[in-house]
Amino acid sequence: PPQSLRDHKKIHQLKNVLEYIDANYQNSITLEQLSASAHMSPKYFCRFFSEMTHQTPVDYLNRQRIEEACLQLAATDDSITEIAYRNGFNDLSYFIRTFKKYKGMTPGKYKRR
């Protein structure tokens, strides 16, 4: 049926985007790059991604980066700055603010737990 083909195509496009994010989260990623990985315009891509995941592409990307940073904070003695830059944050204060938004505490406090 046409609906199931459309759904299958949407799932495949979303899978491509999520794989792109997984492979590149540590780099700077633009909305244009994400939308290109789904073969969509940036405007349509934002709506598509939000409908499929119930979050914006930037929100998803930041969550991915923060989760990876949490693993590194717990498993290494690397500095917070090193971990921030390694996970795609080019601004330490933005990393700390974003970390606190998702985890309810600063990276320093998380590391000391």
Short mmCIF file of C-alpha atoms in Angstrom, two decimals:
data_model
loop_
_atom_site.label_atom_id
_atom_site.label_comp_id
_atom_site.label_asym_id
_atom_site.label_seq_id
_atom_site.Cartn_x
_atom_site.Cartn_y
_atom_site.Cartn_z
CA PRO A 1 0.00 0.00 0.00
CA PRO A 2 1.16 3.57 -0.72
CA GLN A 3 1.04 4.66 2.95
CA SER A 4 3.35 1.89 4.12
CA LEU A 5 5.81 2.72 1.30
CA ARG A 6 5.77 6.37 2.37
CA ASP A 7 6.31 5.36 6.01
CA HIS A 8 9.17 3.06 5.01
CA LYS A 9 10.81 5.89 3.05
CA LYS A 10 10.47 8.27 6.03
CA ILE A 11 12.00 5.72 8.40
CA HIS A 12 14.87 5.14 5.96
CA GLN A 13 15.49 8.90 5.67
CA LEU A 14 15.46 9.31 9.45
CA LYS A 15 17.83 6.35 9.82
CA ASN A 16 20.27 8.03 7.41
CA VAL A 17 20.18 11.25 9.44
CA LEU A 18 20.67 9.46 12.78
CA GLU A 19 23.59 7.47 11.35
CA TYR A 20 25.11 10.71 10.02
CA ILE A 21 24.82 12.28 13.48
CA ASP A 22 26.31 9.20 15.17
CA ALA A 23 29.29 9.27 12.80
CA ASN A 24 29.87 13.04 12.93
CA TYR A 25 28.58 14.41 16.28
CA GLN A 26 32.13 15.33 17.31
CA ASN A 27 32.43 17.68 14.32
CA SER A 28 30.62 20.87 13.50
CA ILE A 29 27.36 19.87 11.80
CA THR A 30 25.14 22.30 9.92
CA LEU A 31 21.42 22.07 9.28
CA GLU A 32 22.28 21.94 5.56
CA GLN A 33 24.42 18.84 6.09
CA LEU A 34 21.69 17.11 8.06
CA SER A 35 18.98 17.96 5.55
CA ALA A 36 21.23 16.80 2.69
CA SER A 37 21.66 13.42 4.41
CA ALA A 38 17.87 13.05 4.19
CA HIS A 39 17.69 14.54 0.66
CA MET A 40 15.42 17.37 1.83
CA SER A 41 15.42 21.14 1.98
CA PRO A 42 16.44 22.49 5.41
CA LYS A 43 12.96 23.91 6.06
CA TYR A 44 11.12 20.68 5.23
CA PHE A 45 13.78 18.66 7.05
CA CYS A 46 13.17 20.51 10.34
CA ARG A 47 9.47 19.77 10.19
CA PHE A 48 10.09 16.14 9.18
CA PHE A 49 12.64 15.57 11.96
CA SER A 50 10.40 17.14 14.61
CA GLU A 51 7.41 15.04 13.52
CA MET A 52 9.47 11.84 13.60
CA THR A 53 11.41 12.40 16.84
CA HIS A 54 9.40 15.05 18.75
CA GLN A 55 12.52 17.19 19.06
CA THR A 56 14.49 19.56 16.88
CA PRO A 57 17.59 18.36 15.01
CA VAL A 58 19.81 20.62 17.16
CA ASP A 59 18.21 19.28 20.34
CA TYR A 60 18.83 15.69 19.24
CA LEU A 61 22.43 16.49 18.26
CA ASN A 62 23.13 18.20 21.58
CA ARG A 63 21.60 15.30 23.54
CA GLN A 64 23.83 12.90 21.62
CA ARG A 65 26.90 15.01 22.39
CA ILE A 66 26.02 15.36 26.07
CA GLU A 67 25.43 11.60 26.48
CA GLU A 68 28.84 10.89 24.97
CA ALA A 69 30.41 13.56 27.20
CA CYS A 70 28.83 11.87 30.26
CA LEU A 71 30.49 8.58 29.37
CA GLN A 72 33.85 10.32 29.00
CA LEU A 73 33.45 12.34 32.21
CA ALA A 74 32.80 9.11 34.12
CA ALA A 75 35.46 6.98 32.43
CA THR A 76 38.44 9.31 31.93
CA ASP A 77 40.49 11.88 33.79
CA ASP A 78 40.38 14.23 30.79
CA SER A 79 39.52 17.84 31.50
CA ILE A 80 36.02 19.17 30.95
CA THR A 81 37.41 21.44 28.24
CA GLU A 82 38.97 18.51 26.36
CA ILE A 83 35.74 16.52 26.59
CA ALA A 84 33.66 19.48 25.42
CA TYR A 85 35.82 20.06 22.34
CA ARG A 86 36.07 16.34 21.57
CA ASN A 87 32.27 16.11 21.47
CA GLY A 88 31.60 18.96 19.07
CA PHE A 89 31.27 21.92 21.42
CA ASN A 90 33.51 24.80 20.33
CA ASP A 91 32.52 27.02 23.25
CA LEU A 92 33.07 25.82 26.81
CA SER A 93 30.38 28.03 28.35
CA TYR A 94 27.83 26.78 25.80
CA PHE A 95 28.83 23.19 26.67
CA ILE A 96 28.36 23.84 30.39
CA ARG A 97 25.00 25.56 29.82
CA THR A 98 23.80 22.77 27.52
CA PHE A 99 25.04 20.07 29.88
CA LYS A 100 23.18 21.66 32.78
CA LYS A 101 20.02 21.94 30.66
CA TYR A 102 19.96 18.20 29.95
CA LYS A 103 21.50 16.79 33.13
CA GLY A 104 20.41 19.29 35.77
CA MET A 105 23.99 19.81 36.97
CA THR A 106 27.28 21.12 35.68
CA PRO A 107 29.83 18.79 34.07
CA GLY A 108 32.17 19.40 37.03
CA LYS A 109 29.54 18.27 39.50
CA TYR A 110 28.70 15.26 37.29
CA LYS A 111 32.39 14.28 37.16
CA ARG A 112 32.72 14.47 40.97
CA ARG A 113 29.71 12.21 41.63
#
